[in-house]
XYZ file of N, CA and C in Angstrom:
543
model
N 0.852 -1.176 0.000
C 0.000 0.000 0.000
C 0.894 1.234 0.000
N 0.718 2.143 -0.943
C 1.534 3.358 -1.003
C 1.148 4.299 0.127
N 2.026 5.283 0.393
C 1.740 6.210 1.485
C 0.429 6.947 1.253
N 0.110 7.254 0.002
C -1.112 7.995 -0.269
C -2.363 7.174 0.004
N -2.243 5.845 0.044
C -3.411 5.020 0.343
C -3.287 4.350 1.712
N -2.307 4.781 2.505
C -2.148 4.277 3.867
C -3.366 4.679 4.684
N -3.942 3.760 5.450
C -5.132 4.119 6.242
C -4.852 5.271 7.201
N -5.825 6.146 7.327
C -5.730 7.261 8.263
C -6.131 6.779 9.647
N -5.315 7.082 10.635
C -5.592 6.656 12.010
C -6.630 7.581 12.633
N -7.711 6.956 13.133
C -8.863 7.707 13.621
C -9.125 7.419 15.088
N -9.451 8.471 15.837
C -9.950 8.346 17.199
C -11.338 8.958 17.250
N -12.279 8.270 17.881
C -13.651 8.769 17.980
C -13.899 9.244 19.413
N -14.420 10.452 19.557
C -14.728 11.035 20.864
C -16.247 11.124 20.999
N -16.783 10.486 22.039
C -18.224 10.463 22.280
C -18.789 9.136 21.835
N -18.916 8.199 22.760
C -19.261 6.828 22.381
C -20.706 6.463 22.683
N -21.619 7.365 22.299
C -23.039 7.039 22.330
C -23.390 6.287 21.051
N -24.658 6.309 20.683
C -25.098 5.580 19.492
C -24.396 6.027 18.218
N -24.314 7.341 17.996
C -23.678 7.859 16.787
C -22.183 7.571 16.799
N -21.534 7.742 17.946
C -20.105 7.461 18.047
C -19.777 6.020 17.688
N -20.595 5.097 18.150
C -20.370 3.688 17.823
C -20.641 3.411 16.344
N -21.621 4.110 15.764
C -21.856 3.968 14.322
C -20.662 4.490 13.527
N -20.121 5.624 13.947
C -18.945 6.171 13.267
C -17.762 5.218 13.419
N -17.576 4.680 14.620
C -16.470 3.739 14.848
C -16.610 2.525 13.926
N -17.821 1.994 13.807
C -18.066 0.870 12.887
C -17.716 1.257 11.455
N -18.136 2.444 11.035
C -17.858 2.895 9.666
C -16.359 3.030 9.431
N -15.626 3.578 10.409
C -14.179 3.718 10.264
C -13.515 2.344 10.176
N -14.008 1.386 10.959
C -13.439 0.031 10.922
C -13.661 -0.637 9.564
N -14.786 -0.361 8.934
C -15.116 -0.990 7.651
C -14.463 -0.307 6.455
N -13.969 0.899 6.648
C -13.394 1.685 5.558
C -11.911 1.343 5.390
N -11.531 0.923 4.187
C -10.132 0.563 3.916
C -9.189 1.758 4.045
N -9.736 2.976 3.960
C -8.903 4.169 4.068
C -8.745 4.655 5.508
N -9.388 3.967 6.443
C -9.329 4.378 7.851
C -8.887 3.220 8.728
N -8.272 3.568 9.847
C -7.910 2.582 10.864
C -8.340 3.151 12.215
N -9.386 2.589 12.792
C -9.826 3.019 14.118
C -8.782 2.560 15.125
N -8.204 3.508 15.879
C -7.161 3.146 16.828
C -7.551 3.390 18.282
N -8.561 4.257 18.529
C -8.937 4.547 19.910
C -10.320 5.176 19.957
N -10.947 5.056 21.130
C -12.231 5.705 21.405
C -12.092 6.479 22.711
N -12.955 7.477 22.877
C -12.878 8.320 24.065
C -14.277 8.739 24.479
N -14.544 8.664 25.767
C -15.796 9.181 26.323
C -15.513 9.561 27.768
N -16.121 10.654 28.242
C -15.913 11.069 29.623
C -16.546 10.090 30.598
N -17.482 9.287 30.118
C -18.086 8.239 30.945
C -17.254 6.972 30.726
N -16.511 6.596 31.749
C -15.563 5.494 31.623
C -16.211 4.198 31.135
N -17.418 3.908 31.617
C -18.098 2.676 31.209
C -18.381 2.674 29.709
N -18.774 3.819 29.164
C -19.026 3.912 27.720
C -17.730 3.728 26.936
N -16.674 4.376 27.399
C -15.383 4.251 26.712
C -14.909 2.806 26.730
N -14.987 2.171 27.886
C -14.524 0.772 28.010
C -15.361 -0.178 27.174
N -16.681 0.010 27.179
C -17.562 -0.869 26.392
C -17.278 -0.707 24.899
N -17.113 0.530 24.445
C -16.828 0.764 23.026
C -15.463 0.203 22.648
N -14.489 0.365 23.520
C -13.150 -0.171 23.244
C -13.196 -1.683 23.107
N -13.942 -2.327 23.966
C -14.072 -3.781 23.898
C -14.778 -4.198 22.604
N -15.856 -3.515 22.269
C -16.621 -3.813 21.052
C -15.766 -3.655 19.796
N -14.979 -2.589 19.752
C -14.238 -2.249 18.540
C -12.783 -2.736 18.559
N -12.349 -3.312 19.686
C -10.992 -3.850 19.759
C -9.903 -2.796 19.722
N -10.156 -1.661 20.378
C -9.175 -0.573 20.413
C -8.994 -0.095 21.851
N -8.110 0.871 22.045
C -7.837 1.414 23.365
C -8.899 2.454 23.755
N -9.213 2.519 25.055
C -10.204 3.465 25.582
C -9.518 4.621 26.310
N -10.095 5.808 26.175
C -9.648 6.991 26.902
C -10.865 7.700 27.480
N -10.665 8.385 28.609
C -11.737 9.204 29.190
C -11.383 10.690 29.125
N -10.273 10.998 28.496
C -9.807 12.376 28.382
C -9.281 12.603 26.970
N -9.755 13.661 26.323
C -9.256 13.999 24.987
C -7.772 14.332 25.065
N -7.381 15.004 26.132
C -5.966 15.352 26.317
C -5.106 14.090 26.299
N -5.518 13.050 27.027
C -4.766 11.793 27.044
C -4.793 11.099 25.693
N -5.951 11.116 25.034
C -6.070 10.525 23.700
C -5.059 11.163 22.755
N -5.027 12.497 22.735
C -4.131 13.211 21.826
C -2.658 13.022 22.199
N -2.378 12.882 23.481
C -0.996 12.724 23.933
C -0.451 11.320 23.662
N -1.329 10.321 23.629
C -0.864 8.929 23.550
C -1.085 8.229 22.220
N -1.835 8.848 21.325
C -2.118 8.227 20.034
C -1.665 9.143 18.899
N -1.074 8.560 17.885
C -0.702 9.324 16.693
C -1.864 9.267 15.715
N -2.778 10.202 15.874
C -4.005 10.217 15.084
C -3.878 11.149 13.885
N -4.509 10.745 12.800
C -4.647 11.625 11.644
C -5.962 12.398 11.739
N -6.989 11.739 12.294
C -8.325 12.327 12.361
C -8.931 12.103 13.738
N -9.579 13.145 14.276
C -10.382 13.022 15.491
C -11.837 13.260 15.071
N -12.681 12.283 15.324
C -14.093 12.329 14.959
C -14.889 12.598 16.234
N -15.423 13.834 16.376
C -16.139 14.242 17.589
C -17.633 13.997 17.383
N -18.188 13.052 18.157
C -19.594 12.646 18.002
C -20.338 12.706 19.328
N -19.977 13.650 20.166
C -20.612 13.767 21.474
C -22.081 14.127 21.334
N -22.842 13.879 22.374
C -24.293 14.097 22.363
C -24.650 15.566 22.257
N -25.922 15.835 21.892
C -26.422 17.203 21.839
C -26.556 17.782 23.238
N -26.743 19.090 23.333
C -26.816 19.748 24.639
C -27.928 19.197 25.514
N -28.994 18.722 24.884
C -30.069 18.131 25.668
C -29.613 16.864 26.379
N -28.503 16.299 25.929
C -27.936 15.095 26.555
C -26.610 15.388 27.237
N -26.380 16.627 27.604
C -25.145 16.984 28.304
C -23.950 17.066 27.376
N -24.110 17.632 26.195
C -23.062 17.647 25.183
C -21.771 18.284 25.655
N -20.759 17.937 24.927
C -19.409 18.374 25.228
C -18.633 18.270 23.928
N -19.021 19.045 22.905
C -18.338 18.933 21.622
C -17.410 20.100 21.304
N -17.676 21.277 21.844
C -16.824 22.420 21.539
C -15.393 22.176 22.035
N -15.263 21.778 23.287
C -13.933 21.609 23.879
C -13.103 20.536 23.179
N -13.643 19.313 22.960
C -12.793 18.325 22.287
C -12.470 18.714 20.840
N -13.392 19.372 20.165
C -13.116 19.808 18.790
C -11.981 20.830 18.787
N -12.043 21.791 19.703
C -10.996 22.816 19.759
C -9.660 22.214 20.195
N -9.690 21.249 21.135
C -8.448 20.584 21.549
C -7.813 19.854 20.373
N -8.626 19.148 19.591
C -8.112 18.404 18.444
C -7.551 19.356 17.385
N -8.277 20.438 17.106
C -7.790 21.412 16.135
C -6.499 22.066 16.610
N -6.432 22.393 17.891
C -5.228 23.004 18.444
C -4.042 22.051 18.384
N -4.310 20.753 18.422
C -3.248 19.748 18.334
C -2.857 19.477 16.879
N -3.493 20.179 15.949
C -3.152 20.010 14.544
C -3.781 18.791 13.902
N -4.853 18.292 14.481
C -5.516 17.097 13.952
C -6.644 17.486 13.004
N -6.834 16.686 11.969
C -8.009 16.842 11.119
C -9.188 16.452 11.992
N -10.225 17.269 11.998
C -11.306 17.096 12.963
C -12.669 17.101 12.284
N -13.447 16.065 12.566
C -14.831 15.986 12.110
C -15.706 16.286 13.317
N -16.680 17.189 13.172
C -17.549 17.558 14.281
C -18.996 17.435 13.838
N -19.777 16.678 14.595
C -21.179 16.447 14.266
C -22.061 17.653 14.554
N -21.756 18.426 15.559
C -22.656 19.482 16.020
C -22.133 20.859 15.645
N -23.046 21.823 15.500
C -22.587 23.198 15.296
C -21.977 23.733 16.590
N -20.928 24.520 16.444
C -20.272 25.073 17.626
C -20.951 26.339 18.116
N -21.912 26.878 17.379
C -22.562 28.138 17.743
C -23.368 28.040 19.026
N -23.847 26.860 19.403
C -24.617 26.728 20.639
C -23.818 27.166 21.853
N -22.507 27.170 21.720
C -21.656 27.624 22.813
C -21.978 29.069 23.183
N -22.383 29.882 22.227
C -22.733 31.281 22.520
C -23.899 31.366 23.492
N -24.832 30.454 23.379
C -25.962 30.420 24.309
C -25.468 29.988 25.681
N -24.668 28.956 25.726
C -24.157 28.470 27.005
C -23.278 29.495 27.703
N -22.607 30.317 26.959
C -21.759 31.362 27.537
C -22.540 32.651 27.786
N -23.837 32.635 27.546
C -24.723 33.795 27.726
C -24.331 34.967 26.838
N -23.677 34.674 25.707
C -23.398 35.719 24.732
C -24.640 35.966 23.873
N -25.540 34.995 23.838
C -26.861 35.169 23.248
C -27.870 35.023 24.367
N -28.867 35.909 24.371
C -29.869 35.901 25.424
C -31.248 35.672 24.815
N -32.231 35.459 25.640
C -33.598 35.206 25.166
C -34.087 36.334 24.266
N -33.735 37.576 24.590
C -34.208 38.702 23.785
C -33.545 38.759 22.398
N -32.552 37.916 22.138
C -31.919 37.855 20.816
C -32.687 36.958 19.848
N -33.769 36.350 20.319
C -34.569 35.448 19.494
C -35.992 35.959 19.394
N -36.657 35.587 18.311
C -38.070 35.931 18.133
C -38.793 34.647 17.712
N -39.943 34.412 18.343
C -40.729 33.227 18.012
C -41.812 33.615 17.014
N -41.914 32.815 15.957
C -42.918 33.055 14.920
C -44.082 32.079 15.091
N -45.150 32.358 14.395
C -46.325 31.491 14.418
C -45.907 30.065 14.053
N -46.425 29.110 14.775
C -46.082 27.707 14.532
C -44.903 27.237 15.363
N -44.297 28.141 16.123
C -43.226 27.752 17.031
C -41.812 27.907 16.493
N -41.657 28.339 15.234
C -40.311 28.533 14.693
C -39.622 29.669 15.448
N -38.344 29.499 15.741
C -37.577 30.497 16.476
C -36.423 30.965 15.597
N -36.271 32.282 15.474
C -35.221 32.872 14.647
C -34.420 33.858 15.473
N -33.165 34.073 15.060
C -32.379 35.153 15.638
C -32.894 36.470 15.093
N -33.002 37.474 15.956
C -33.341 38.809 15.471
C -32.052 39.503 15.027
N -32.159 40.755 14.609
C -30.980 41.462 14.104
C -29.878 41.559 15.159
N -30.255 41.848 16.397
C -29.255 41.935 17.472
C -28.585 40.581 17.705
N -29.357 39.508 17.656
C -28.802 38.163 17.821
C -27.837 37.809 16.708
N -28.213 38.126 15.479
C -27.323 37.868 14.336
C -26.030 38.666 14.480
N -26.167 39.906 14.902
C -24.986 40.752 15.102
C -24.079 40.154 16.185
N -24.663 39.643 17.260
C -23.865 39.031 18.335
C -23.118 37.798 17.837
N -23.784 36.970 17.024
C -23.135 35.770 16.484
C -21.974 36.159 15.573
N -22.227 37.113 14.681
C -21.180 37.530 13.737
C -19.997 38.143 14.475
N -20.267 38.976 15.454
C -19.182 39.611 16.221
C -18.369 38.576 16.993
N -19.052 37.625 17.631
C -18.343 36.579 18.380
C -17.503 35.722 17.438
N -18.062 35.401 16.267
C -17.342 34.594 15.289
C -16.116 35.339 14.780
N -16.270 36.612 14.441
C -15.143 37.393 13.941
C -14.040 37.509 14.995
N -14.431 37.719 16.240
C -13.444 37.828 17.323
C -12.727 36.501 17.540
N -13.490 35.412 17.542
C -12.902 34.084 17.779
C -11.944 33.692 16.659
N -12.247 34.071 15.426
C -11.379 33.730 14.292
C -9.999 34.355 14.425
N -9.908 35.456 15.152
C -8.627 36.139 15.318
C -7.743 35.479 16.368
N -8.343 34.709 17.293
C -7.551 34.026 18.310
C -6.575 33.077 17.634
N -5.405 32.933 18.225
C -4.394 32.062 17.644
C -4.147 30.859 18.533
N -3.857 29.744 17.887
C -3.474 28.521 18.583
C -2.184 28.007 17.948
N -1.458 27.214 18.693
C -0.236 26.612 18.186
C -0.612 25.464 17.252
N -0.139 25.511 16.020
C -0.408 24.443 15.051
C 0.830 23.564 14.995
N 0.722 22.353 15.513
C 1.887 21.471 15.621
C 2.487 21.096 14.274
N 1.675 20.900 13.277
C 2.193 20.480 11.974
C 2.914 21.634 11.280
N 2.324 22.818 11.328
C 2.921 23.968 10.667
C 3.998 24.638 11.515
N 4.031 24.304 12.790
C 5.077 24.805 13.669
C 4.985 26.284 13.980
N 3.820 26.775 14.251
C 3.675 28.174 14.615
C 2.256 28.505 14.993
N 2.053 29.750 15.354
C 0.720 30.224 15.721
C -0.123 30.395 14.458
N -1.376 29.971 14.566
C -2.302 30.037 13.441
C -3.627 30.620 13.919
N -4.189 31.583 13.196
C -5.523 32.079 13.567
C -6.550 30.954 13.459
N -7.421 30.852 14.443
C -8.430 29.793 14.465
C -9.270 29.805 13.191
N -9.560 30.970 12.650
C -10.374 31.058 11.446
C -9.767 30.378 10.234
N -8.449 30.191 10.232
C -7.786 29.535 9.100
C -7.645 28.028 9.277
N -7.884 27.524 10.478
C -7.621 26.106 10.738
C -8.412 25.170 9.827
N -9.725 25.331 9.643
C -10.420 24.388 8.751
C -9.813 24.362 7.346
N -9.478 25.526 6.816
C -8.872 25.604 5.489
C -7.508 24.911 5.474
N -6.669 25.206 6.455
C -5.341 24.601 6.510
C -5.405 23.092 6.696
N -6.316 22.636 7.556
C -6.451 21.200 7.788
C -6.899 20.487 6.507
N -7.819 21.080 5.772
C -8.274 20.473 4.515
C -7.134 20.408 3.507
N -6.353 21.463 3.421
C -5.214 21.451 2.491
C -4.166 20.436 2.907
N -3.881 20.324 4.197
C -2.916 19.325 4.660
C -3.412 17.910 4.388
N -4.697 17.664 4.628
C -5.254 16.344 4.360
C -5.152 16.022 2.865
N -5.472 16.974 2.007
C -5.381 16.752 0.562
C -3.940 16.443 0.161
N -3.000 17.176 0.711
C -1.580 16.925 0.384
C -1.141 15.562 0.908
N -1.607 15.186 2.088
C -1.281 13.874 2.648
C -1.802 12.772 1.740
N -3.057 12.901 1.307
C -3.674 11.881 0.461
C -2.998 11.789 -0.906
N -2.426 12.898 -1.388
C -1.690 12.896 -2.657
C -0.235 12.503 -2.465
N 0.156 12.229 -1.225
C 1.562 11.911 -0.905
C 2.455 13.087 -1.298
N 2.014 14.292 -0.966
C 2.684 15.518 -1.400
C 3.178 16.360 -0.214
N 3.416 15.731 0.935
C 3.931 16.481 2.090
C 5.457 16.439 2.070
N 6.088 17.564 2.450
C 7.574 17.579 2.465
C 8.141 16.669 3.531
């Protein structure tokens, strides 16, 4: 198998129903190699590790420190189920890992009280929309967050968060083409 077709090492974070489905899909894909699973609930992590024949972690920090992963697949539950997807996604991105995230990260603005009830308007039938002030708050928070810098391990320097998805996609494409220096 050439380097360009070498399986990508994957770790899955969040071992509920969707996480286990993703782990199964990674195991069945010739281009992927599931190497570890992670869940903050130790019993879930251990059960998934046993099912999938890989190592279990209860900390994303430990997962990233102990496994040489190409991809981190974040499949944690929604906020109604005690979600925890923003932090592991940001940890994986900061570690220079290609990161798949199931949930939108914008809900964090609500949890941080950067969006308030008055930023939403309810329409007939129960649909809820952001009003102009709410949209402005989201855009401002997004623009500010994009300017924050994190250490990018692969590129060896500080990188604005707003560029990480673009850079990660380009690095993955170069890896798949066997075009990395």
